[in-house]
PDB file of C-alpha atoms in Angstrom:
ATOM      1  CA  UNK A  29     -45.811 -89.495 -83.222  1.00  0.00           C
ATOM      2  CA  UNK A  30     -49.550 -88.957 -82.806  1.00  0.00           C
ATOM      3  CA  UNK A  31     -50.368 -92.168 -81.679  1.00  0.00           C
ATOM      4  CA  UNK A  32     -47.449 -91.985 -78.950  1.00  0.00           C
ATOM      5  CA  UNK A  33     -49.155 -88.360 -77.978  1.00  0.00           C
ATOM      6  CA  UNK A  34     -52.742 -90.140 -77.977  1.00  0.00           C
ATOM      7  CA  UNK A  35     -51.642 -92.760 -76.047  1.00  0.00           C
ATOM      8  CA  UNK A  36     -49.756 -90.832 -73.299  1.00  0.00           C
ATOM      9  CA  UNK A  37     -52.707 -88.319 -72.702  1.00  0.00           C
ATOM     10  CA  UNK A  38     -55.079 -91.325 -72.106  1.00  0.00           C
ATOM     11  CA  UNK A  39     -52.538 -92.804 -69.708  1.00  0.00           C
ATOM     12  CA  UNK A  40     -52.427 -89.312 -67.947  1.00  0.00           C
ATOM     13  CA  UNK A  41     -56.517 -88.981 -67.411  1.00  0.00           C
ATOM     14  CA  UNK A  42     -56.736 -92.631 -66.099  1.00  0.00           C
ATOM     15  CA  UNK A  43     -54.064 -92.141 -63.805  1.00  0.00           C
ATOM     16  CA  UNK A  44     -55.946 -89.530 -62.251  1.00  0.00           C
ATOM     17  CA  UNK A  45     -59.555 -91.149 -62.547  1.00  0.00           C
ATOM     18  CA  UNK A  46     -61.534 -91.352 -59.662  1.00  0.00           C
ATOM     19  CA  UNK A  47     -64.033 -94.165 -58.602  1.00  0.00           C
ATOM     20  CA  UNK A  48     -67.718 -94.187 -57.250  1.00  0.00           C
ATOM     21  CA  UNK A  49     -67.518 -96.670 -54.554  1.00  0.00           C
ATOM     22  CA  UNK A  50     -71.352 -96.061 -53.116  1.00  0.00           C
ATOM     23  CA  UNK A  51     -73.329 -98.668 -52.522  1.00  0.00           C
ATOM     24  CA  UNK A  52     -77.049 -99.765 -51.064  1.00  0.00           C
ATOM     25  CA  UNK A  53     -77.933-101.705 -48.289  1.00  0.00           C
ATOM     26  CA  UNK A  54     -80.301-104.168 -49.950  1.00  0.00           C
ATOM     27  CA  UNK A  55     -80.468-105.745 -53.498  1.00  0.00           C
ATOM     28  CA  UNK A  56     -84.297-104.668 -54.068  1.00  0.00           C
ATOM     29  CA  UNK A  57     -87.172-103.436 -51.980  1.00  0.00           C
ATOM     30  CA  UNK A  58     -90.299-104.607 -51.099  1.00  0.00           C
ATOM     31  CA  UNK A  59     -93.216-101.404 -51.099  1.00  0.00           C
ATOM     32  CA  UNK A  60     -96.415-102.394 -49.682  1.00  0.00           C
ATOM     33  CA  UNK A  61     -99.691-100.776 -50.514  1.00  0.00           C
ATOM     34  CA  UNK A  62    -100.417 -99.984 -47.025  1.00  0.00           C
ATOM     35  CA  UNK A  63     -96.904 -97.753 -46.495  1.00  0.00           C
ATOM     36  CA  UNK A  64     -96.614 -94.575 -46.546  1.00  0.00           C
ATOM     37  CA  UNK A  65     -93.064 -94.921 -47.419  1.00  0.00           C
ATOM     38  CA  UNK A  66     -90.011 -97.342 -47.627  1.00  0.00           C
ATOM     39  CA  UNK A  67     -86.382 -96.708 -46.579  1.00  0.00           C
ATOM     40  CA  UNK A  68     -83.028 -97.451 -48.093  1.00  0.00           C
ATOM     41  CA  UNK A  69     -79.566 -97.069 -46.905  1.00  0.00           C
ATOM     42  CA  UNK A  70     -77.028 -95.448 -48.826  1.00  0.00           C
ATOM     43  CA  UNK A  71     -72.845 -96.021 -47.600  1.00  0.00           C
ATOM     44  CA  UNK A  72     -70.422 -94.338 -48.963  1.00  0.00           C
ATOM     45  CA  UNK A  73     -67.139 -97.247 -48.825  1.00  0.00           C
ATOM     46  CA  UNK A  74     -64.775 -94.268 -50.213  1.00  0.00           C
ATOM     47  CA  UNK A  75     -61.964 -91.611 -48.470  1.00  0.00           C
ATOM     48  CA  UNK A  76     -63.949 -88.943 -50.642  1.00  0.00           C
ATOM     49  CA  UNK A  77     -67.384 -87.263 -50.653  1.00  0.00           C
ATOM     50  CA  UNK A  78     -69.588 -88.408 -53.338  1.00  0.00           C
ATOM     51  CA  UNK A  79     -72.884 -86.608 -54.969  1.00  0.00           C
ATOM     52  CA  UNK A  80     -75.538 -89.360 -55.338  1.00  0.00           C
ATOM     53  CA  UNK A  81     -78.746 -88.785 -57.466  1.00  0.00           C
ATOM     54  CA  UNK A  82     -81.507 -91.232 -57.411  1.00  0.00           C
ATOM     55  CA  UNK A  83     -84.877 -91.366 -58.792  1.00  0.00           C
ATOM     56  CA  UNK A  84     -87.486 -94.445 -59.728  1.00  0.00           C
ATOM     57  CA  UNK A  85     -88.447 -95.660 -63.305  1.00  0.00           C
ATOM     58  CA  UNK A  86     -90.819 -97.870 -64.712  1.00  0.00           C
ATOM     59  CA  UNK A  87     -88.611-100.274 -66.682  1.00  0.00           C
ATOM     60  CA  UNK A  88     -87.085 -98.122 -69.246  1.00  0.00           C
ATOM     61  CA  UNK A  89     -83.596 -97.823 -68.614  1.00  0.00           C
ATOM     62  CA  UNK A  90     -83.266 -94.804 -70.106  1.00  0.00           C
ATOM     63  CA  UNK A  91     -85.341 -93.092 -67.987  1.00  0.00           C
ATOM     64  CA  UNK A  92     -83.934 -90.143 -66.173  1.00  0.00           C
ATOM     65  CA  UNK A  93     -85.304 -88.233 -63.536  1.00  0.00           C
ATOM     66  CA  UNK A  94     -86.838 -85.663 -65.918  1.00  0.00           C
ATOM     67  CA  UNK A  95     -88.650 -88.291 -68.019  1.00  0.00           C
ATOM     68  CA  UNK A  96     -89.687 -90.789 -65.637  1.00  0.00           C
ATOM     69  CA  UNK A  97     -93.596 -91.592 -65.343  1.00  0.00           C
ATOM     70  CA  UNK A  98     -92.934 -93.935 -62.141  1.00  0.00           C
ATOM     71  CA  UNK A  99     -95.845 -92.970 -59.874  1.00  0.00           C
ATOM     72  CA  UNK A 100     -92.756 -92.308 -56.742  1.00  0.00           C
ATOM     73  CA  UNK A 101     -90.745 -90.006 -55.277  1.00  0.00           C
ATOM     74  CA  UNK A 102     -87.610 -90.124 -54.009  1.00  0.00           C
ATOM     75  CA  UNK A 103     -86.297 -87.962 -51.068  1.00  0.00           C
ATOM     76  CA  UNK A 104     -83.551 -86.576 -51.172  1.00  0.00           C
ATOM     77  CA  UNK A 105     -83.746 -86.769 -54.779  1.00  0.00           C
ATOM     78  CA  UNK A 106     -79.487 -85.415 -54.603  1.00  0.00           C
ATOM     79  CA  UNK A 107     -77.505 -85.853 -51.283  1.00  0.00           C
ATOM     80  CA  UNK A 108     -73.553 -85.713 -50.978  1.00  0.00           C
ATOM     81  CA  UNK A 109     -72.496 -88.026 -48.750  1.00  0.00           C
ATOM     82  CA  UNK A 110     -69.231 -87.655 -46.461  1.00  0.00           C
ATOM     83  CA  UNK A 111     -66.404 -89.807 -47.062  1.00  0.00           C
ATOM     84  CA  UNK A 112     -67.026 -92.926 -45.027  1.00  0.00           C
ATOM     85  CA  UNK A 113     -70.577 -91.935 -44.461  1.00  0.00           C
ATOM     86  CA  UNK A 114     -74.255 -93.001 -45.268  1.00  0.00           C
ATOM     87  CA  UNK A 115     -77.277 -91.216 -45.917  1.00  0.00           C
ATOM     88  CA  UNK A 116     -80.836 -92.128 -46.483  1.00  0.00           C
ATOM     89  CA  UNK A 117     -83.258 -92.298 -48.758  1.00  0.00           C
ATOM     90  CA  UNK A 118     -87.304 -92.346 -48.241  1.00  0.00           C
ATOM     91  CA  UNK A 119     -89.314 -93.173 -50.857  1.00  0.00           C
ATOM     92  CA  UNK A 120     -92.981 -91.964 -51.052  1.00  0.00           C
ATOM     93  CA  UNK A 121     -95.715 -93.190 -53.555  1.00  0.00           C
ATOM     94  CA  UNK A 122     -98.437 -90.863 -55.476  1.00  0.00           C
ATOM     95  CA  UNK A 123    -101.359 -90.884 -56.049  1.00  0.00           C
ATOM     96  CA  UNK A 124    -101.713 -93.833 -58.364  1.00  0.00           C
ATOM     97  CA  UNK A 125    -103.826 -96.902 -60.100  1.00  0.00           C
ATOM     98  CA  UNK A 126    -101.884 -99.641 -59.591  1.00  0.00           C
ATOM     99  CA  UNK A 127    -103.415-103.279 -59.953  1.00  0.00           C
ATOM    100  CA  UNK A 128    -104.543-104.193 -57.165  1.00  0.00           C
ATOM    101  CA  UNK A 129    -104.665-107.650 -57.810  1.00  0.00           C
ATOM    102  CA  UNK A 130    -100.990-108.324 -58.142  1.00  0.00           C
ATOM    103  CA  UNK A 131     -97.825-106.730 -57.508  1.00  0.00           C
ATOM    104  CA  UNK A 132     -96.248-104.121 -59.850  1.00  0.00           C
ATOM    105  CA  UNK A 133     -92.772-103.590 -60.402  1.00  0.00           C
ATOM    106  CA  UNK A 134     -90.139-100.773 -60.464  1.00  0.00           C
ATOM    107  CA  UNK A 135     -86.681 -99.910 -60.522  1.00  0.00           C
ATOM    108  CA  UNK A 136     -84.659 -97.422 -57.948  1.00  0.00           C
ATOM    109  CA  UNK A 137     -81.781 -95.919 -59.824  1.00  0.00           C
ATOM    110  CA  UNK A 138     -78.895 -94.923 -58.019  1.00  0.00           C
ATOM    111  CA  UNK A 139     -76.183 -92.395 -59.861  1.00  0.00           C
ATOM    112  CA  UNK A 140     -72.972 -91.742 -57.790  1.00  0.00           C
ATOM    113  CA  UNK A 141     -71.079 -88.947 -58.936  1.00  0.00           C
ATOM    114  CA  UNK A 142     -67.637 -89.245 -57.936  1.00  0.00           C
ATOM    115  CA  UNK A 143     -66.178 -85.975 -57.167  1.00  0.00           C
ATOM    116  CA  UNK A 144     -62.392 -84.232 -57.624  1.00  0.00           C
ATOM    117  CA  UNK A 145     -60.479 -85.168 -54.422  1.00  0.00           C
ATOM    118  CA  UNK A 146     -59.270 -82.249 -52.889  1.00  0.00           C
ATOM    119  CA  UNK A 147     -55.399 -83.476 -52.442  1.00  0.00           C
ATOM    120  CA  UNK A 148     -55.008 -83.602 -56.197  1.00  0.00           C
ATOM    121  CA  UNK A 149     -53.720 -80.001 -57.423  1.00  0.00           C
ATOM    122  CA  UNK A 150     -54.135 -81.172 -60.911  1.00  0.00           C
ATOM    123  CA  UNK A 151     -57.337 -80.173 -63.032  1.00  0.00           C
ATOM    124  CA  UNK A 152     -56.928 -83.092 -65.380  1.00  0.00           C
ATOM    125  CA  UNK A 153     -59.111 -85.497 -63.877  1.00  0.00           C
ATOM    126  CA  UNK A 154     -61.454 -88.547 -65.040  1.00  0.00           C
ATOM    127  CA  UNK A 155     -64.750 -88.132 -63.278  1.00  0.00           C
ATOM    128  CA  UNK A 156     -67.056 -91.117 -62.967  1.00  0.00           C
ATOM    129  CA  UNK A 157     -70.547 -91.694 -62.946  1.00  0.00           C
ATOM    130  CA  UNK A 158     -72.070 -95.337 -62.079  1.00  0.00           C
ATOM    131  CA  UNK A 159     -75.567 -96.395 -61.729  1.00  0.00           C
ATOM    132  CA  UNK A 160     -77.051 -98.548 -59.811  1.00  0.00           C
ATOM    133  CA  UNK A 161     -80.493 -99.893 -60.141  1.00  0.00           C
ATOM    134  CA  UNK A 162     -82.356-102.160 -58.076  1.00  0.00           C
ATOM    135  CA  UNK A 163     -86.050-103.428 -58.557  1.00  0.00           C
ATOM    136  CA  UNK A 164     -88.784-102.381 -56.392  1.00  0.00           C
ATOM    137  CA  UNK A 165     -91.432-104.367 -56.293  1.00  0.00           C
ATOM    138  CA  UNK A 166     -95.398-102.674 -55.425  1.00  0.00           C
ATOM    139  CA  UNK A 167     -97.216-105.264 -52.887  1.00  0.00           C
ATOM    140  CA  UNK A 168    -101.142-104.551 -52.741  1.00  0.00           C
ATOM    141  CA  UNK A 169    -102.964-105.577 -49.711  1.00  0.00           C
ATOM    142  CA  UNK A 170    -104.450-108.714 -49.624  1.00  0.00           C
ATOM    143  CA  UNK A 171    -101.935-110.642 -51.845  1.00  0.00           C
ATOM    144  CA  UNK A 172     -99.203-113.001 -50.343  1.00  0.00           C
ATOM    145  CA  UNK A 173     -97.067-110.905 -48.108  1.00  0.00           C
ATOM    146  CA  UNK A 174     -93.816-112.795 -48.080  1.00  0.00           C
ATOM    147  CA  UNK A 175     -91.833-114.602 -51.741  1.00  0.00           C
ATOM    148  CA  UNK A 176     -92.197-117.593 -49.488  1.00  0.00           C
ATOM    149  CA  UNK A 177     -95.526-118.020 -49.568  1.00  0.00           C
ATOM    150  CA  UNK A 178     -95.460-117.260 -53.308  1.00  0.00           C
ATOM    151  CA  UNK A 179     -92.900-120.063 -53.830  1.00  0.00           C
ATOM    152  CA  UNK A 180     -94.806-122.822 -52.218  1.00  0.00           C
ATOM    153  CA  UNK A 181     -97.510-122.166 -54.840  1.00  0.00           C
ATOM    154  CA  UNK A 182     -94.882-123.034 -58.008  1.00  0.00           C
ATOM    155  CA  UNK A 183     -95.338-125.721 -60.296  1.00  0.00           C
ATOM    156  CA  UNK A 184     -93.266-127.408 -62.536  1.00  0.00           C
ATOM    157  CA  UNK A 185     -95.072-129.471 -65.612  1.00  0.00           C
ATOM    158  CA  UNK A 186     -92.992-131.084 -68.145  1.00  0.00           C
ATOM    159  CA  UNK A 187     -94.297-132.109 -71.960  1.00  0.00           C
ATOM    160  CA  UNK A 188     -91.716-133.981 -73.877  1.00  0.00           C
ATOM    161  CA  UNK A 189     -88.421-132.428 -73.713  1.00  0.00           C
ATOM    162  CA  UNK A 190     -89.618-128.808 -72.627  1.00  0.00           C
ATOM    163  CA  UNK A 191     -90.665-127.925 -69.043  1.00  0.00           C
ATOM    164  CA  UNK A 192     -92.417-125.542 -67.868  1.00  0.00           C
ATOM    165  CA  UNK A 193     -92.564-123.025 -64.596  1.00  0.00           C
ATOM    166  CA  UNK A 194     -96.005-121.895 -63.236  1.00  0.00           C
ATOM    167  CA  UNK A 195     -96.172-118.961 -61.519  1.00  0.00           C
ATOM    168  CA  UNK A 196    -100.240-119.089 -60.432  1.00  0.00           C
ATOM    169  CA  UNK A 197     -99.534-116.444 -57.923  1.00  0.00           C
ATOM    170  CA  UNK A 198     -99.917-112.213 -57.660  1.00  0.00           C
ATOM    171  CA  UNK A 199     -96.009-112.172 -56.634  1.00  0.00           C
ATOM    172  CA  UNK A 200     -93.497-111.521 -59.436  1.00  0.00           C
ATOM    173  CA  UNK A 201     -90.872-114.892 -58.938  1.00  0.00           C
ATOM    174  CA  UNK A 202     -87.262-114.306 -59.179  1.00  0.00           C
ATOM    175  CA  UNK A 203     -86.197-117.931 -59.991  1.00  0.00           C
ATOM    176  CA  UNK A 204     -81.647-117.579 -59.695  1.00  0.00           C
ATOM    177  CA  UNK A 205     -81.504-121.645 -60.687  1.00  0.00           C
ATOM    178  CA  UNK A 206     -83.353-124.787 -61.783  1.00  0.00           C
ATOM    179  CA  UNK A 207     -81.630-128.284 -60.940  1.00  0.00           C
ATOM    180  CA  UNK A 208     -82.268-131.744 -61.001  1.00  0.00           C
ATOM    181  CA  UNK A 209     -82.011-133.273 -57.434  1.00  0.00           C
ATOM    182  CA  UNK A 210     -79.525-135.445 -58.643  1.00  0.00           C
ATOM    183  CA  UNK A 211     -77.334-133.281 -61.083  1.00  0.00           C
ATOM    184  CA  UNK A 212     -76.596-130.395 -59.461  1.00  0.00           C
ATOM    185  CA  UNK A 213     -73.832-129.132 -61.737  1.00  0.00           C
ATOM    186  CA  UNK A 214     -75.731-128.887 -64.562  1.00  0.00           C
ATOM    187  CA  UNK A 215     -78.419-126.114 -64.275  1.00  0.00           C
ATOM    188  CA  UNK A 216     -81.526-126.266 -66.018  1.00  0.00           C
ATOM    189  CA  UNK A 217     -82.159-122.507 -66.617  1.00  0.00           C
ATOM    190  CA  UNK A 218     -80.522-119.186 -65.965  1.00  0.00           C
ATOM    191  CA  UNK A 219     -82.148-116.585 -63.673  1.00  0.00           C
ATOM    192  CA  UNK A 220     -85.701-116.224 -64.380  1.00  0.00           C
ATOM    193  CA  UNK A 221     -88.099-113.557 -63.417  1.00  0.00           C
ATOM    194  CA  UNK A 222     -91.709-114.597 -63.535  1.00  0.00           C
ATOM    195  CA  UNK A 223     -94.420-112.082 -63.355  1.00  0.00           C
ATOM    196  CA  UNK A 224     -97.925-112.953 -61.568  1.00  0.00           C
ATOM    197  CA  UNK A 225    -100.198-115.000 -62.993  1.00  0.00           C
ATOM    198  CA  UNK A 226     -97.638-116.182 -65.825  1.00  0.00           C
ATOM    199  CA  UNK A 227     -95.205-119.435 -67.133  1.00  0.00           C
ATOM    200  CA  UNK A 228     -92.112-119.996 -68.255  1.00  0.00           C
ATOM    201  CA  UNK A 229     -90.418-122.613 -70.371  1.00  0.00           C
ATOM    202  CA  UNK A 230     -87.022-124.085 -70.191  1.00  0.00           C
ATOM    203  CA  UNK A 231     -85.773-127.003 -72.229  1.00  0.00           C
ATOM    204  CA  UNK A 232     -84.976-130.476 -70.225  1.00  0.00           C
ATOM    205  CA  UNK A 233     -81.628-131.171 -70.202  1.00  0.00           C
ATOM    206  CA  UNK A 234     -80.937-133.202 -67.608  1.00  0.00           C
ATOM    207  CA  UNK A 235     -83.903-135.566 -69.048  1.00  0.00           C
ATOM    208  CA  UNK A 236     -86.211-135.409 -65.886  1.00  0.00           C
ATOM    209  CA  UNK A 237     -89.112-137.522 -65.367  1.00  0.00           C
ATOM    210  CA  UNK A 238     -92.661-137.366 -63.915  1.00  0.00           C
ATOM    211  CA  UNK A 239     -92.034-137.458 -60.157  1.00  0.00           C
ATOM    212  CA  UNK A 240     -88.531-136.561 -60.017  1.00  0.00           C
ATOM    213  CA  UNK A 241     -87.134-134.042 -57.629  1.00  0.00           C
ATOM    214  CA  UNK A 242     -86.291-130.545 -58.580  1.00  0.00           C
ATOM    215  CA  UNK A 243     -84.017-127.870 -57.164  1.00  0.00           C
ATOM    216  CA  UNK A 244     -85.689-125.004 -57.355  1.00  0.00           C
ATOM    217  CA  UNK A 245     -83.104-121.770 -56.020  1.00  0.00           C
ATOM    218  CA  UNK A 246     -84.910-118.537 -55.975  1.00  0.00           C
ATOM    219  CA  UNK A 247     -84.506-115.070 -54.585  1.00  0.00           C
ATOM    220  CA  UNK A 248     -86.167-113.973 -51.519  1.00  0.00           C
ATOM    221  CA  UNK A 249     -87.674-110.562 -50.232  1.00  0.00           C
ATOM    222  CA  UNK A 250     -84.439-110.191 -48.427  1.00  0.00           C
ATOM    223  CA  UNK A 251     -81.913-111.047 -51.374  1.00  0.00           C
ATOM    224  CA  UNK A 252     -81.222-114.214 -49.996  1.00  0.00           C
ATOM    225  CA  UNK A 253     -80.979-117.503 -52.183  1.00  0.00           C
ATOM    226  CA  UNK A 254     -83.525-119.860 -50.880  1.00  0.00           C
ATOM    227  CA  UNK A 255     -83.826-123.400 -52.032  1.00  0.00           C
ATOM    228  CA  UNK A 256     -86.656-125.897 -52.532  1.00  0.00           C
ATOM    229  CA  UNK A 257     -88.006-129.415 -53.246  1.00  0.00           C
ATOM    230  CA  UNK A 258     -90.608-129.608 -56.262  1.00  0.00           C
ATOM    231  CA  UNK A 259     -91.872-132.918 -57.649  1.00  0.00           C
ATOM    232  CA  UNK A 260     -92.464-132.534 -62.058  1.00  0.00           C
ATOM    233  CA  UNK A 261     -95.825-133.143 -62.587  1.00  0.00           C
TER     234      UNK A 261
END
């Protein structure tokens, strides 16, 4: 009898649960030195208002907005958003020490707080809250301004059966795929993200050689999957 009661009154809250359905208008951003500030868009998709906090961390995903040591701001730092609406949100940097020699990195955390909807006269309801978190990524001055010019600089070495991804640049690399030219259904690594100045091994699966052709798919500044042509050395 108490597992029939259980079971009913967890059927009854999801019934009435309500989604977050808030989302950004960009899968990372791009924050160089030089700017005073950067701008994302928020859109709310939903037929209800929704309370969105957001805030920037370092890297630990527990951060919150109370405990994070990210040297950024984020403005509003809480904005309700009309159903079918958008809002933005500005983010400013502090006074900081960031390398200057390469890029830093960042995350911009998105909570959307789904609210009651009004035509619901029941007080038995399921609220949500989702995250989302995107990376922002620092760009000092005088390092390569675009992930395209960083991706013309990678190398690809291989030493017996392991090979192995140079990143000689100040740009952090967001590798989605590696393939061989000629076996395109079998990837050779998962997504990868390569920080400046660092390497990355994967084993060789599909057996390449010296001189053969790689597929290499990475991630640009806009989000977009870009391929290209490397040659193992």
């Amino acid at each position: 009898m108490r597992k029939k009661i259980y079971l009913a009154f967890l059927l009854y809250f999801t019934a009435f649960s309500t989604n977050s359905s808030v989302y950004l208008k960009g899968t990372r951003v791009i924050f160089p030195a030089e700017r005073k500030e950067a701008v994302i868009q928020l859109v709310n998709s939903s037929d209800n208002t929704s309370l969105v906090q957001s805030w920037i961390d370092e890297g630990n995903i527990d951060s919150t907005p109370e405990t994070t040591q990210a040297p950024f701001i984020v403005t509003p730092p809480v904005v309700k958003i009309k159903p079918r609406g958008g809002a933005q949100l500005r983010i400013q940097q502090l006074a900081n020490q960031l390398p200057t020699d390469r890029e830093s990195i960042f995350y911009l955390n998105v909570l959307d707080i789904a609210p009651k909807p009004d035509n619901l006269k029941t007080e038995n309801i399921l609220q949500l809250a989702l995250r989302t978190r995107i990376k922002l990524f620092y760009r000092p001055q005088n390092i390569n301004k675009t992930s395209q010019n960083a991706a013309e600089h990678i190398k690809i070495t291989k030493v017996g059966e392991v090979l192995t991804i140079h990143n000689p640049t100040a740009n952090f690399f967001t590798l989605s795929a590696l393939y061989n030219r000629l076996d395109k259904n079998n990837a050779l690594s998962k997504t990868i993200m390569l920080p400046p100045f660092s390497q990355q091994t994967v084993e060789n699966k599909s057996h390449v050689v010296f001189d053969d052709e790689i597929l290499v798919e990475y991630i640009n500044d806009e989000g977009q999957f870009i391929n290209q042509v490397k040659k193992i050395k």
